[in-house]
Short mmCIF file of C-alpha atoms in Angstrom, two decimals:
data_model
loop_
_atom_site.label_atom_id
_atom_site.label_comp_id
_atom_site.label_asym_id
_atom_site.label_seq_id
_atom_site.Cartn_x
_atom_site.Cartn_y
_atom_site.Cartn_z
CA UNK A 1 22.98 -30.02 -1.99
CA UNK A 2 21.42 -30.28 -5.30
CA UNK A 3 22.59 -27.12 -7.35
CA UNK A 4 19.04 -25.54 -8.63
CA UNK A 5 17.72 -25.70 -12.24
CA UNK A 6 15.15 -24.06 -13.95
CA UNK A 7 11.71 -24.75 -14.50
CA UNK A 8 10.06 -23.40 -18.25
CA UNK A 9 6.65 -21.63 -18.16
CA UNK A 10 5.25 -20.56 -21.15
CA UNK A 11 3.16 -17.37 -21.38
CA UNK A 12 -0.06 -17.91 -18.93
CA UNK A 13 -3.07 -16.52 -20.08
CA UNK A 14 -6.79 -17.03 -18.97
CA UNK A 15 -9.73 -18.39 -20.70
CA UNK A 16 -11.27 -16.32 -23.25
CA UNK A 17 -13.87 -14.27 -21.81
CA UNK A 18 -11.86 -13.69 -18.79
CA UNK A 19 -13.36 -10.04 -17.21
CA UNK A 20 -10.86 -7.34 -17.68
CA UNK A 21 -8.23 -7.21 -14.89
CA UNK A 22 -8.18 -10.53 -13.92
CA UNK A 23 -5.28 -11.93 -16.80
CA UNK A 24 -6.83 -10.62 -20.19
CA UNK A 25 -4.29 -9.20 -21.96
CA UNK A 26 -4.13 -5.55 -21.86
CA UNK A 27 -3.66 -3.20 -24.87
CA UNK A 28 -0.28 -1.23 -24.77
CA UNK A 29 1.29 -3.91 -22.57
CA UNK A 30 3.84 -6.44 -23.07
CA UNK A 31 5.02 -9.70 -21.50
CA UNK A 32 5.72 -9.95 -17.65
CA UNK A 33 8.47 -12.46 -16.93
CA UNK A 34 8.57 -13.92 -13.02
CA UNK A 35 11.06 -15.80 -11.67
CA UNK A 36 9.71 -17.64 -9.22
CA UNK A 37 10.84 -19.74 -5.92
CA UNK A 38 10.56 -23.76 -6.16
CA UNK A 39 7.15 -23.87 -4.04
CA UNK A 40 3.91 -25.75 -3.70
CA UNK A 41 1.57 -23.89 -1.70
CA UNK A 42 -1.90 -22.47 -3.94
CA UNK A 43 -1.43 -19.10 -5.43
CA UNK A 44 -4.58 -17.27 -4.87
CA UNK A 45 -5.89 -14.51 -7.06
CA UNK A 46 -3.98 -11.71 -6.38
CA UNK A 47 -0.54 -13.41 -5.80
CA UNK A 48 2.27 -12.82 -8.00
CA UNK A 49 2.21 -16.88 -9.37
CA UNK A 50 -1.30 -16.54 -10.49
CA UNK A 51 -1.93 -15.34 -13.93
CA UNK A 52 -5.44 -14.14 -13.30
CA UNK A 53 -3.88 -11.80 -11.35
CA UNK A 54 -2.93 -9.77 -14.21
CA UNK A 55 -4.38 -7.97 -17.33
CA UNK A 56 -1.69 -8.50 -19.54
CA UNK A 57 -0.07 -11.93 -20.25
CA UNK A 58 2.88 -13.69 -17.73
CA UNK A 59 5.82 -16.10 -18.04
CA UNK A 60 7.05 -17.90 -15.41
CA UNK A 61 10.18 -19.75 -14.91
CA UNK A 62 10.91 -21.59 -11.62
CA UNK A 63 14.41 -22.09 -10.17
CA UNK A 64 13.76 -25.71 -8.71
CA UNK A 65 15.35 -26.03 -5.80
CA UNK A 66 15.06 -22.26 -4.75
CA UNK A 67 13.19 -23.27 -1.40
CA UNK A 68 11.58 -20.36 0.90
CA UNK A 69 13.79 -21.44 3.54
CA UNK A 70 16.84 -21.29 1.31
CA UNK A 71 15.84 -17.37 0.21
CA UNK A 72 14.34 -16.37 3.60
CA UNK A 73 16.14 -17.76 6.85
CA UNK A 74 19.36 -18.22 4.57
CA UNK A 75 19.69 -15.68 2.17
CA UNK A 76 21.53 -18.43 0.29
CA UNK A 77 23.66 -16.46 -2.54
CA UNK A 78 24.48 -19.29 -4.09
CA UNK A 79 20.88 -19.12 -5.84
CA UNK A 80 21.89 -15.53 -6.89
CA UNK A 81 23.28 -17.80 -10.47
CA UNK A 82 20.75 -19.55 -11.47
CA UNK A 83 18.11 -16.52 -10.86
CA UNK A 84 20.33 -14.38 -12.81
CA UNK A 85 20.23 -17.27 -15.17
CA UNK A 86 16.27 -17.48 -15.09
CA UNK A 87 15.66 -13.83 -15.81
CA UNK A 88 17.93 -13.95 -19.19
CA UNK A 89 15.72 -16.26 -19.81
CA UNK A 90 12.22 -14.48 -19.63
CA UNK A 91 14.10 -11.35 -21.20
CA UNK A 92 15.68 -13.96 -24.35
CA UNK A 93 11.63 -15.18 -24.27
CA UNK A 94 10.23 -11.64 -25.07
CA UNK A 95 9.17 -10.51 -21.45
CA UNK A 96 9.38 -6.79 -21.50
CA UNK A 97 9.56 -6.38 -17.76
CA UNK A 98 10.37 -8.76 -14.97
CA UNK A 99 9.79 -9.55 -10.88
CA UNK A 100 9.71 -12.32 -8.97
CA UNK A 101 8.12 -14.48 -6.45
CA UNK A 102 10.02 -13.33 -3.08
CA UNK A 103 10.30 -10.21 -1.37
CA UNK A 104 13.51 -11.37 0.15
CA UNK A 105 15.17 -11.19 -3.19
CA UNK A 106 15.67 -7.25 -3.08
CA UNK A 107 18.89 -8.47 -1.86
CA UNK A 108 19.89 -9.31 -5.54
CA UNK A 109 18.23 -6.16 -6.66
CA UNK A 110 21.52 -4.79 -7.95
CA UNK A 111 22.72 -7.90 -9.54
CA UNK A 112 19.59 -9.07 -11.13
CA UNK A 113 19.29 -5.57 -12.67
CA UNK A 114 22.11 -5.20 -14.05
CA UNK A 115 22.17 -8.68 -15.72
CA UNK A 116 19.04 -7.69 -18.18
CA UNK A 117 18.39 -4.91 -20.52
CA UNK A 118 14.40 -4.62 -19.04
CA UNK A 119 13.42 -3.30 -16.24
CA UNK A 120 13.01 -5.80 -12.97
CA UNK A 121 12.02 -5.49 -9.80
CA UNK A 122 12.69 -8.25 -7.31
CA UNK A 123 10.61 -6.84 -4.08
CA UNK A 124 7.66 -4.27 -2.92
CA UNK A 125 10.38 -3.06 -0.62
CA UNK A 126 11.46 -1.05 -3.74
CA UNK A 127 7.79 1.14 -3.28
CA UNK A 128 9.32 2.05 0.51
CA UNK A 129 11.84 4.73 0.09
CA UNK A 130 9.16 7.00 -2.90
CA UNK A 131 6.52 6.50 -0.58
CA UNK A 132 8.63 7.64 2.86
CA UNK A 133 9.72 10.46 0.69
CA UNK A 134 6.22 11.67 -0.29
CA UNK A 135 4.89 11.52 3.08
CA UNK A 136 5.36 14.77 5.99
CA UNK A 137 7.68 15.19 8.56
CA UNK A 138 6.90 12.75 11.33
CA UNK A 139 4.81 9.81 9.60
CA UNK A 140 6.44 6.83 8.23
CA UNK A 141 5.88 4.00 6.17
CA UNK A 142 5.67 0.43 8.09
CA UNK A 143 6.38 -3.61 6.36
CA UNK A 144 4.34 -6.43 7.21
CA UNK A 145 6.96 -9.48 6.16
CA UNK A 146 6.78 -13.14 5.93
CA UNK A 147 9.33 -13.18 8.92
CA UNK A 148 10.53 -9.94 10.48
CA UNK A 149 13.37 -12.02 11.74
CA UNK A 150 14.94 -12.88 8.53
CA UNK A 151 14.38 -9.42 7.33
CA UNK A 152 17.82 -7.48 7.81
CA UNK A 153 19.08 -3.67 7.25
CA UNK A 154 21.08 -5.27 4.21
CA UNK A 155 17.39 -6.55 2.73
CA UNK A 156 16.68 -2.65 3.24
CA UNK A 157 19.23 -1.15 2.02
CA UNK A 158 19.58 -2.91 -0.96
CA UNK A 159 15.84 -1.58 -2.27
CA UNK A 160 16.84 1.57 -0.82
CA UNK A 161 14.84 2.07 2.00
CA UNK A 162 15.63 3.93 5.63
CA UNK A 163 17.17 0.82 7.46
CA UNK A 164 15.51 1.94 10.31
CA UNK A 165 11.64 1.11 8.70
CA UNK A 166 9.47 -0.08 10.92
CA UNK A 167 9.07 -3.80 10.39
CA UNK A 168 6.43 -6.31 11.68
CA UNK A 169 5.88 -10.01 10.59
CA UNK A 170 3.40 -13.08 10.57
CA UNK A 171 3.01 -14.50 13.79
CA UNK A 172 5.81 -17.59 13.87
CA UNK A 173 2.82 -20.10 15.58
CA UNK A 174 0.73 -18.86 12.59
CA UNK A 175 -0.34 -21.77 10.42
CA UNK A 176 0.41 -19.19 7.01
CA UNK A 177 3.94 -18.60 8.58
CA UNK A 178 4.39 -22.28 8.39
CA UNK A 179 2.62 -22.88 5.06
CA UNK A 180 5.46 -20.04 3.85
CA UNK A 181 8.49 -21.06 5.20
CA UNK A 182 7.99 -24.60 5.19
CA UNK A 183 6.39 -24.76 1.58
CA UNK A 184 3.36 -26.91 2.72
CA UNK A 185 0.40 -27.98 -0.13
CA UNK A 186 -2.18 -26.72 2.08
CA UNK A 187 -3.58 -23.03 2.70
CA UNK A 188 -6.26 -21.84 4.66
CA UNK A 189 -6.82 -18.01 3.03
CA UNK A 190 -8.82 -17.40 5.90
CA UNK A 191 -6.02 -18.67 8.15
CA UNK A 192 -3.76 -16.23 6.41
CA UNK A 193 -5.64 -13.12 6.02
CA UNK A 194 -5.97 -13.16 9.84
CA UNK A 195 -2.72 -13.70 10.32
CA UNK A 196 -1.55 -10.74 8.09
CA UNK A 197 -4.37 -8.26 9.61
CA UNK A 198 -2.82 -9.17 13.00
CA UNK A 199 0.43 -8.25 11.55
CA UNK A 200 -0.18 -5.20 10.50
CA UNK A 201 -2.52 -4.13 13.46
CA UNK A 202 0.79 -5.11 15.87
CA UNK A 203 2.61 -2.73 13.32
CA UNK A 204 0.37 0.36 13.48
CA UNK A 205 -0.31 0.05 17.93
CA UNK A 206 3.70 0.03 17.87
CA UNK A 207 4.52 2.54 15.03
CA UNK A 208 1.55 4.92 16.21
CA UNK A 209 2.83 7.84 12.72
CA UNK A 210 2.19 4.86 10.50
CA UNK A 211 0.53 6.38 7.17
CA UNK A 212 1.12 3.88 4.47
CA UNK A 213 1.82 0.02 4.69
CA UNK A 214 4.10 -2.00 2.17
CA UNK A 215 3.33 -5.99 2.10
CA UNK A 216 7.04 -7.47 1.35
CA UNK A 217 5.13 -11.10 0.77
CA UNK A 218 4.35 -11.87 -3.04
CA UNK A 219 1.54 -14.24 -1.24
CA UNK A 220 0.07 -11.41 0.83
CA UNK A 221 -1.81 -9.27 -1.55
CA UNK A 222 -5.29 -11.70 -1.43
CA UNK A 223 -6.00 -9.57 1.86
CA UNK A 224 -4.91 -6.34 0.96
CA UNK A 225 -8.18 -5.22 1.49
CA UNK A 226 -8.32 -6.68 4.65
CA UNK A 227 -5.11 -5.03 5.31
CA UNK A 228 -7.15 -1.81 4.30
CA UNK A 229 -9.84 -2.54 6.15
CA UNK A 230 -8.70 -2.95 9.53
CA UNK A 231 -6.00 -0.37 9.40
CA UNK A 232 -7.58 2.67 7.47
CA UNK A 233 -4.01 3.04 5.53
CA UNK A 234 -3.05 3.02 1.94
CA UNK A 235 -1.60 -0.71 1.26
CA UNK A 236 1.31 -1.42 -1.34
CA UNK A 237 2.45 -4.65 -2.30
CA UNK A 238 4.09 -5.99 -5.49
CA UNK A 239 0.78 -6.03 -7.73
CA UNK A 240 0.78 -2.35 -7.18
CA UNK A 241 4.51 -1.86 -7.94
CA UNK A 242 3.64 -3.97 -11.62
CA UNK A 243 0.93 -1.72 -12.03
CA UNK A 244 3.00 1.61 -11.05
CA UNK A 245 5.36 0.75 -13.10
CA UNK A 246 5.04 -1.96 -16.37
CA UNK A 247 4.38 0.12 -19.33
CA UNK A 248 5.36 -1.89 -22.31
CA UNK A 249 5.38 -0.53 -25.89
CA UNK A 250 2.27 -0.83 -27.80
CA UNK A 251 1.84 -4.24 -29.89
#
């Protein structure tokens, strides 16, 4: 197998004029680095690899060969390296805080971490155990994942949630599961945000003390709102964890 290598993106910012919150730079913040998986599929407004997502400005660097099967179904460590490799990177490039493309990667949370001076955050699943904790006696928070059956205690654990969350994930017939997983050039959003509604509806009519959802999927957060919408529950995903929590020093 080809070993991965990295990809250089330089800082992604949006035409001048761009309306605030959707990737003008934002006073009082820094640089967000993003390692991201080797993938094709669009990235819509609202997903992690778009830079209109953002009111501040974002570097990318891709590890090439970092497939979603490779991350997801295999949990391939030997990719641990070069994304290790690819966060020095953003930090040596002036990012101030860093995250990355796949959910599944809270498995390297620890090593990642502990490999850069700046804070990073590989996964959403790192919202899971402050939001369980703020919630009462009895009511839980749920996961809507790319694939519930790749998604192990160990991925869990290692963000430090309850390995006992309630998990749900896309439908494997769904055409977005296979745009995912097998890194396909075409997307049909409204394919997808039906397919992550149904997700989460088959999460709260199993998990009936549901009270908050976290999407794991960096690709998810286009239908938040949908999400919202059709459950009546507070929705987290990793745009909300950047906003929680990237406060860079003034410039």
């Amino acid at each position: 197998m080809t070993a991965p290598t990295l990809a250089a993106g330089a800082a992604a910012l949006p035409p001048e004029g761009a309306p605030a919150g959707l990737g003008r730079p934002g006073a009082g913040r820094g640089v967000l680095g993003v390692v991201m998986l080797d993938t094709r599929f669009p990235r819509l407004p609202g997903d992690i690899g778009n830079p209109a997502t953002f009111a501040f400005p974002v570097r990318y660097r891709v590890v090439v060969g970092a497939l979603p099967r490779r991350v997801v179904i295999d949990a391939d460590r030997s990719l641990l390296e070069p994304f290790v490799v690819a966060a020095r990177m953003l930090e040596a490039e002036g990012c101030t805080a860093i995250a990355t493309s796949c959910g599944f990667l809270a498995l390297f949370q620890e090593e990642m971490q502990a490999a850069v001076a700046v804070p990073l955050w590989t996964s959403s699943l790192l919202l899971v155990a402050g939001l369980q904790a703020a919630l009462p006696a009895g009511q839980r928070v749920g996961i809507v994942t790319a694939d519930a059956g790749s998604l192990t205690p160990a991925h869990l654990a290692a963000a430090g949630a309850a390995t006992d969350t309630p998990v749900e994930g896309l439908s494997p017939d769904s055409a977005f599961h296979a745009t995912l997983l097998d890194n396909r050039s075409h997307l049909d959003a409204g394919l997808a945000e039906a397919a992550t509604v149904a997700a989460a509806l088959r999460l709260v009519n199993r998990h009936p003390g549901l009270a908050a959802i976290v999407l794991e999927c960096t690709n998810m957060p286009p239908y938040a709102d949908g999400v919202r919408a059709a459950t009546g529950l507070p929705v987290h995903d990793i745009t909300t964890l950047i906003a929680s929590r990237f406060a860079a020093p003034a410039r």
